[in-house]
XYZ file of N, CA, C and O in Angstrom:
552
model
N 97.004 71.275 146.552
C 95.660 71.299 146.895
C 95.463 72.051 148.205
O 96.230 71.838 149.102
N 94.481 72.996 148.249
C 94.225 73.692 149.448
C 93.629 72.784 150.505
O 93.058 71.735 150.168
N 93.897 73.119 151.763
C 93.400 72.137 152.820
C 91.890 72.291 153.092
O 91.320 71.461 153.790
N 91.157 73.346 152.607
C 89.728 73.357 152.816
C 88.929 73.061 151.516
O 87.909 73.656 151.320
N 89.400 72.064 150.869
C 88.687 71.691 149.641
C 87.470 70.736 149.897
O 87.497 70.163 151.004
N 86.577 70.727 149.011
C 85.440 69.734 149.221
C 85.896 68.431 148.775
O 86.741 68.155 147.933
N 85.414 67.382 149.543
C 85.596 66.008 149.312
C 84.245 65.458 149.005
O 83.215 65.598 149.795
N 84.090 64.729 147.910
C 82.916 64.056 147.452
C 83.277 62.625 146.971
O 84.098 62.427 146.142
N 82.643 61.628 147.512
C 82.830 60.242 147.079
C 81.581 59.757 146.440
O 80.527 59.903 146.839
N 81.789 59.190 145.182
C 80.606 58.717 144.372
C 80.792 57.367 143.781
O 81.975 56.945 143.566
N 79.749 56.463 143.498
C 79.916 55.306 142.879
C 80.312 55.564 141.364
O 79.546 56.394 140.706
N 81.319 54.912 140.793
C 81.751 55.296 139.508
C 81.605 54.258 138.455
O 81.912 54.436 137.293
N 81.027 53.109 138.914
C 80.975 52.062 137.949
C 82.370 51.462 137.614
O 83.241 51.267 138.566
N 82.792 51.243 136.406
C 84.148 50.801 136.075
C 85.119 51.931 136.258
O 84.948 52.905 135.590
N 86.087 51.702 137.046
C 87.049 52.797 137.439
C 87.943 53.265 136.200
O 88.056 54.498 136.020
N 88.311 52.359 135.386
C 89.154 52.779 134.272
C 88.239 53.586 133.218
O 88.818 54.674 132.769
N 87.038 53.285 133.043
C 86.151 54.088 132.180
C 85.952 55.442 132.833
O 85.937 56.488 132.121
N 85.648 55.502 134.033
C 85.394 56.693 134.798
C 86.682 57.582 134.771
O 86.600 58.843 134.503
N 87.811 57.064 134.989
C 89.124 57.865 134.949
C 89.344 58.485 133.560
O 89.752 59.617 133.421
N 89.015 57.738 132.558
C 89.131 58.294 131.096
C 88.190 59.439 130.956
O 88.656 60.480 130.389
N 87.043 59.343 131.421
C 86.048 60.467 131.334
C 86.533 61.729 132.049
O 86.714 62.762 131.527
N 86.886 61.538 133.306
C 87.259 62.676 134.250
C 88.654 63.257 133.797
O 88.756 64.446 133.892
N 89.589 62.448 133.285
C 90.828 62.909 132.866
C 90.987 63.314 131.434
O 91.359 64.413 131.095
N 90.587 62.420 130.535
C 90.758 62.724 129.124
C 89.714 63.750 128.609
O 90.025 64.568 127.783
N 88.505 63.699 129.098
C 87.506 64.627 128.623
C 87.371 65.852 129.383
O 87.428 67.016 128.909
N 87.249 65.782 130.769
C 87.075 66.905 131.594
C 88.464 67.554 131.827
O 88.534 68.803 132.173
N 89.540 66.868 131.707
C 90.838 67.514 131.929
C 91.385 67.406 133.373
O 92.308 68.152 133.753
N 90.839 66.626 134.204
C 91.201 66.509 135.594
C 92.408 65.576 135.774
O 92.844 64.883 134.758
N 93.088 65.599 136.871
C 94.213 64.709 137.122
C 93.805 63.686 138.269
O 92.942 63.940 139.084
N 94.631 62.567 138.249
C 94.375 61.525 139.327
C 95.341 61.859 140.435
O 96.353 62.560 140.431
N 94.886 61.323 141.610
C 95.679 61.427 142.860
C 95.834 60.057 143.403
O 96.173 59.080 142.741
N 95.646 59.959 144.807
C 95.778 58.694 145.459
C 94.768 57.690 144.939
O 93.723 57.942 144.354
N 95.131 56.383 145.128
C 94.192 55.358 144.634
C 94.475 54.015 145.369
O 95.553 53.847 145.921
N 93.492 53.150 145.337
C 93.769 51.720 145.747
C 93.222 50.960 144.551
O 92.042 50.910 144.341
N 94.176 50.264 143.829
C 93.891 49.627 142.619
C 92.630 48.793 142.614
O 92.489 47.930 143.512
N 91.714 49.081 141.785
C 90.564 48.371 141.542
C 89.515 48.704 142.550
O 88.355 48.151 142.529
N 89.798 49.673 143.469
C 88.725 49.890 144.450
C 88.251 51.371 144.401
O 87.042 51.672 144.397
N 89.227 52.361 144.338
C 88.909 53.714 144.266
C 90.041 54.503 143.780
O 91.181 54.033 143.827
N 89.717 55.771 143.306
C 90.834 56.697 142.839
C 90.331 58.073 143.131
O 89.203 58.396 142.960
N 91.238 58.954 143.603
C 91.069 60.371 143.880
C 91.289 61.060 142.518
O 92.151 60.857 141.872
N 90.329 62.032 142.231
C 90.379 62.914 141.050
C 90.564 64.328 141.552
O 89.790 64.705 142.532
N 91.499 65.053 141.081
C 91.599 66.513 141.346
C 90.651 67.213 140.467
O 90.881 67.480 139.339
N 89.489 67.463 141.097
C 88.281 68.087 140.472
C 88.407 69.594 140.678
O 87.853 70.091 141.570
N 89.250 70.221 139.975
C 89.521 71.633 140.018
C 89.821 72.096 141.411
O 89.206 73.047 142.015
N 90.757 71.359 142.089
C 91.205 71.610 143.431
C 90.347 71.002 144.542
O 90.557 71.252 145.729
N 89.376 70.203 144.167
C 88.543 69.497 145.174
C 88.731 67.987 144.941
O 89.094 67.565 143.850
N 88.615 67.242 146.041
C 88.849 65.827 145.987
C 87.596 64.989 145.737
O 86.654 64.905 146.588
N 87.528 64.519 144.494
C 86.496 63.677 144.077
C 87.011 62.259 144.052
O 87.927 61.978 143.363
N 86.400 61.431 144.951
C 86.832 60.030 144.974
C 85.844 59.075 144.248
O 84.669 59.117 144.572
N 86.273 58.439 143.203
C 85.571 57.560 142.421
C 85.627 56.168 142.975
O 86.785 55.620 143.077
N 84.574 55.512 143.417
C 84.618 54.167 143.861
C 84.039 53.171 142.792
O 83.050 53.433 142.249
N 84.837 52.104 142.650
C 84.438 51.043 141.740
C 83.103 50.498 142.391
O 82.952 50.406 143.664
N 82.076 50.329 141.529
C 80.770 50.042 142.015
C 79.950 49.311 140.956
O 80.146 49.387 139.798
N 78.901 48.673 141.428
C 77.830 48.127 140.640
C 76.717 49.029 140.568
O 75.993 49.120 139.629
N 76.509 49.762 141.647
C 75.327 50.597 141.835
C 75.443 51.963 141.236
O 76.605 52.408 140.893
N 74.390 52.611 141.062
C 74.288 53.982 140.489
C 73.408 54.839 141.486
O 72.605 54.296 142.129
N 73.698 56.139 141.539
C 72.796 56.957 142.312
C 71.450 57.245 141.668
O 71.434 57.235 140.530
N 70.412 57.289 142.492
C 69.097 57.493 141.803
C 69.013 58.978 141.348
O 69.865 59.816 141.787
N 68.250 59.165 140.285
C 68.093 60.470 139.742
C 66.570 60.875 139.689
O 65.736 60.041 139.309
N 66.368 62.028 140.090
C 64.928 62.649 139.959
C 65.210 64.081 139.224
O 66.300 64.545 139.176
N 64.123 64.623 138.879
C 64.115 66.004 138.335
C 63.455 66.972 139.198
O 62.290 66.588 139.707
N 64.013 68.199 139.444
C 63.413 69.246 140.220
C 63.226 70.425 139.326
O 64.034 70.771 138.577
N 62.112 71.155 139.515
C 61.800 72.195 138.736
C 62.598 73.473 139.163
O 62.624 73.884 140.306
N 63.232 74.198 138.221
C 63.926 75.408 138.334
C 63.492 76.234 137.196
O 62.781 75.968 136.386
N 64.124 77.579 137.168
C 63.724 78.509 136.162
C 63.980 77.963 134.654
O 63.273 78.378 133.784
N 64.965 77.136 134.464
C 65.299 76.640 133.175
C 64.572 75.379 132.834
O 64.843 74.754 131.834
N 63.719 74.842 133.610
C 63.066 73.594 133.414
C 63.261 72.736 134.582
O 63.268 73.133 135.707
N 63.382 71.360 134.349
C 63.552 70.459 135.426
C 65.035 69.914 135.315
O 65.408 69.409 134.333
N 65.752 70.050 136.489
C 67.140 69.606 136.494
C 67.314 68.265 137.254
O 66.553 68.083 138.178
N 68.414 67.544 136.928
C 68.539 66.289 137.509
C 69.191 66.525 138.892
O 70.144 67.267 139.128
N 68.583 65.781 139.881
C 69.156 65.814 141.324
C 69.375 64.423 141.776
O 68.414 63.566 141.552
N 70.450 64.038 142.404
C 71.536 64.946 142.743
C 72.412 65.194 141.554
O 72.452 64.514 140.504
N 73.215 66.287 141.740
C 74.244 66.647 140.793
C 75.320 67.516 141.541
O 75.049 67.946 142.606
N 76.465 67.471 140.856
C 77.560 68.322 141.409
C 78.295 68.944 140.208
O 78.015 68.493 139.079
N 79.208 69.915 140.408
C 79.834 70.429 139.385
C 80.879 71.513 139.794
O 81.344 71.577 140.908
N 81.132 72.439 138.825
C 82.124 73.379 139.068
C 81.839 74.704 138.305
O 81.196 74.707 137.312
N 82.204 75.774 138.917
C 82.126 77.146 138.320
C 83.479 77.439 137.681
O 84.536 77.322 138.357
N 83.495 77.762 136.419
C 84.765 77.956 135.683
C 84.802 79.336 135.093
O 83.744 79.858 134.713
N 85.991 79.884 134.785
C 86.166 81.049 134.120
C 85.660 80.736 132.695
O 85.787 79.633 132.175
N 85.172 81.854 131.973
C 84.518 81.548 130.736
C 85.450 80.775 129.684
O 85.016 79.849 128.923
N 86.733 81.202 129.591
C 87.655 80.534 128.657
C 87.737 79.112 128.930
O 87.817 78.265 128.073
N 87.872 78.655 130.240
C 87.928 77.220 130.560
C 86.599 76.524 130.312
O 86.603 75.468 129.930
N 85.550 77.208 130.544
C 84.167 76.635 130.310
C 84.042 76.427 128.833
O 83.554 75.245 128.415
N 84.372 77.356 127.943
C 84.259 77.151 126.548
C 85.113 76.071 126.034
O 84.835 75.287 125.145
N 86.391 75.890 126.620
C 87.330 74.908 126.207
C 86.767 73.530 126.623
O 86.916 72.479 125.901
N 86.089 73.439 127.870
C 85.532 72.256 128.312
C 84.401 71.823 127.330
O 84.249 70.682 126.992
N 83.621 72.762 126.941
C 82.453 72.404 126.022
C 83.040 71.835 124.676
O 82.571 70.935 124.176
N 84.151 72.398 124.195
C 84.826 71.972 122.975
C 85.363 70.563 123.095
O 85.170 69.726 122.309
N 85.904 70.213 124.311
C 86.420 68.782 124.577
C 85.212 67.784 124.682
O 85.378 66.683 124.192
N 84.158 68.240 125.240
C 82.953 67.415 125.336
C 82.452 67.101 123.919
O 82.076 65.943 123.610
N 82.233 68.130 123.103
C 81.774 67.913 121.795
C 82.760 67.142 120.894
O 82.382 66.218 120.159
N 84.073 67.403 121.116
C 85.116 66.597 120.391
C 85.065 65.094 120.777
O 85.354 64.291 119.913
N 84.711 64.893 122.048
C 84.596 63.386 122.412
C 83.359 62.736 121.953
O 83.145 61.582 122.148
N 82.406 63.502 121.393
C 81.152 62.978 120.911
C 80.175 62.644 121.997
O 79.294 61.942 121.695
N 80.312 63.257 123.143
C 79.466 63.121 124.189
C 78.142 63.866 124.026
O 78.193 65.033 123.393
N 77.016 63.431 124.475
C 75.767 64.211 124.462
C 75.546 64.835 125.710
O 75.742 64.287 126.761
N 74.961 65.986 125.686
C 74.599 66.788 126.879
C 73.310 66.124 127.462
O 72.406 65.828 126.717
N 73.286 66.095 128.760
C 71.950 65.649 129.410
C 70.964 66.850 129.235
O 69.898 66.680 128.905
N 71.613 68.096 129.539
C 70.869 69.331 129.277
C 71.801 70.278 128.629
O 72.867 70.723 129.126
N 71.496 70.672 127.419
C 72.449 71.499 126.543
C 72.715 72.788 127.179
O 71.997 73.290 128.023
N 73.866 73.378 126.740
C 74.222 74.694 127.274
C 73.140 75.698 127.210
O 72.371 75.761 126.124
N 72.986 76.458 128.258
C 71.882 77.397 128.380
C 72.277 78.569 129.119
O 73.011 78.492 130.222
N 71.899 79.781 128.780
C 72.188 81.081 129.448
C 71.046 81.295 130.369
O 69.839 81.374 129.949
N 71.294 81.512 131.648
C 70.308 81.672 132.592
C 70.500 83.231 133.107
O 71.538 83.831 133.111
N 69.385 83.811 133.550
C 69.345 85.203 134.217
C 69.993 86.190 133.270
O 70.735 87.071 133.689
N 69.644 86.062 131.953
C 70.275 86.970 130.942
C 69.954 88.500 131.209
O 68.766 88.734 131.629
N 70.970 89.286 131.229
C 70.721 90.688 131.604
C 70.840 91.045 133.060
O 70.714 92.244 133.385
N 70.791 90.067 133.883
C 70.833 90.169 135.243
C 72.214 90.078 135.775
O 73.148 89.498 135.145
N 72.551 90.632 137.017
C 73.940 90.517 137.501
C 74.318 89.095 137.706
O 75.553 88.734 137.831
N 73.495 88.163 137.767
C 73.756 86.742 138.080
C 73.804 85.930 136.755
O 73.781 84.647 136.758
N 73.849 86.544 135.587
C 73.896 85.861 134.351
C 74.982 84.839 134.340
O 76.128 85.090 134.806
N 74.702 83.613 133.841
C 75.450 82.457 133.692
C 75.127 81.605 132.571
O 74.139 81.587 132.097
N 76.176 80.776 132.133
C 75.902 79.704 131.165
C 76.085 78.471 131.856
O 77.028 78.275 132.750
N 75.251 77.488 131.621
C 75.336 76.109 132.321
C 74.912 75.095 131.469
O 74.273 75.289 130.453
N 75.416 73.856 131.697
C 74.968 72.681 131.060
C 75.209 71.479 132.017
O 75.903 71.581 132.990
N 74.424 70.410 131.668
C 74.510 69.160 132.405
C 75.016 68.038 131.586
O 74.512 67.972 130.436
N 75.901 67.253 132.112
C 76.374 65.948 131.422
C 76.303 64.883 132.514
O 76.220 65.055 133.752
N 76.386 63.648 131.944
C 76.465 62.457 132.848
C 77.823 61.830 132.613
O 78.315 61.787 131.489
N 78.400 61.361 133.760
C 79.603 60.588 133.644
C 79.208 59.141 133.171
O 78.048 58.793 133.080
N 80.187 58.299 132.987
C 79.892 56.957 132.378
C 79.007 56.125 133.425
O 78.334 55.163 132.906
N 78.952 56.422 134.644
C 78.103 55.715 135.661
C 76.649 56.405 135.873
O 76.008 56.021 136.693
N 76.487 57.505 135.144
C 75.161 58.207 135.339
C 75.132 59.329 136.331
O 74.046 59.806 136.608
N 76.233 59.629 136.903
C 76.355 60.702 137.914
C 76.276 61.978 137.058
O 76.832 62.158 135.996
N 75.477 62.860 137.597
C 75.147 64.157 136.857
C 76.077 65.173 137.290
O 76.128 65.457 138.449
N 76.645 65.945 136.346
C 77.520 67.119 136.615
C 76.910 68.317 135.938
O 76.476 68.284 134.834
N 76.922 69.492 136.727
C 76.510 70.758 136.187
C 77.717 71.608 136.215
O 78.332 71.849 137.109
N 78.021 72.102 134.936
C 79.214 72.894 134.719
C 78.670 74.331 134.393
O 77.723 74.489 133.641
N 79.315 75.348 134.992
C 78.852 76.761 134.884
C 79.973 77.781 134.636
O 81.116 77.502 135.073
N 79.615 78.898 134.137
C 80.424 80.038 134.038
C 79.549 81.224 134.394
O 78.406 81.240 133.815
N 79.968 82.133 135.211
C 79.124 83.243 135.576
C 79.885 84.585 135.064
O 81.032 84.601 135.060
N 79.011 85.459 134.569
C 79.505 86.722 134.045
C 80.152 87.451 135.252
O 81.216 88.054 135.045
N 79.596 87.400 136.461
C 80.135 88.133 137.632
C 80.395 87.074 138.796
O 79.475 87.068 139.707
N 81.384 86.197 138.649
C 81.503 85.207 139.679
C 81.617 85.775 141.062
O 81.451 84.957 142.067
N 82.162 86.924 141.285
C 82.440 87.580 142.545
C 81.088 87.732 143.423
O 81.079 87.915 144.519
N 80.004 87.663 142.599
C 78.663 87.835 143.294
C 77.935 86.536 143.788
O 76.943 86.585 144.417
N 78.696 85.336 143.557
C 78.204 84.123 143.913
C 77.689 84.048 145.396
O 76.597 83.535 145.732
N 78.429 84.548 146.269
C 78.133 84.504 147.670
C 77.935 85.918 148.305
O 78.244 86.148 149.411
N 77.415 86.844 147.460
C 77.252 88.163 147.927
C 76.225 88.268 149.028
O 75.234 87.601 149.100
């Protein structure tokens, strides 16, 4: 793991259920943990710490070009082949999208496909693939 990765800690509900979602469905790996309290997930090179919890993060919707999106949310930008494979794993697991796959900015240099899903504790993830990822911080 690179030393300048993002660290994010979230309430995960039941850790075993959350680990299955992040590892079996999303394809992430586990790292350090304290049994029954928290576990680190290698979220595409970033440290996502899942905390055993009773609480959930609040959710609201904010208006953007594609409608109203859930906030807070986090996610990852993936190469198209990995993004399509992730969609296939989500569909094979029988999960429902919070917001179905959608192409934004079609015909524009920032064209991307995105979708939103919830983890077992209701944390919202936005997964993306960009046609020109090199333009993200242009």
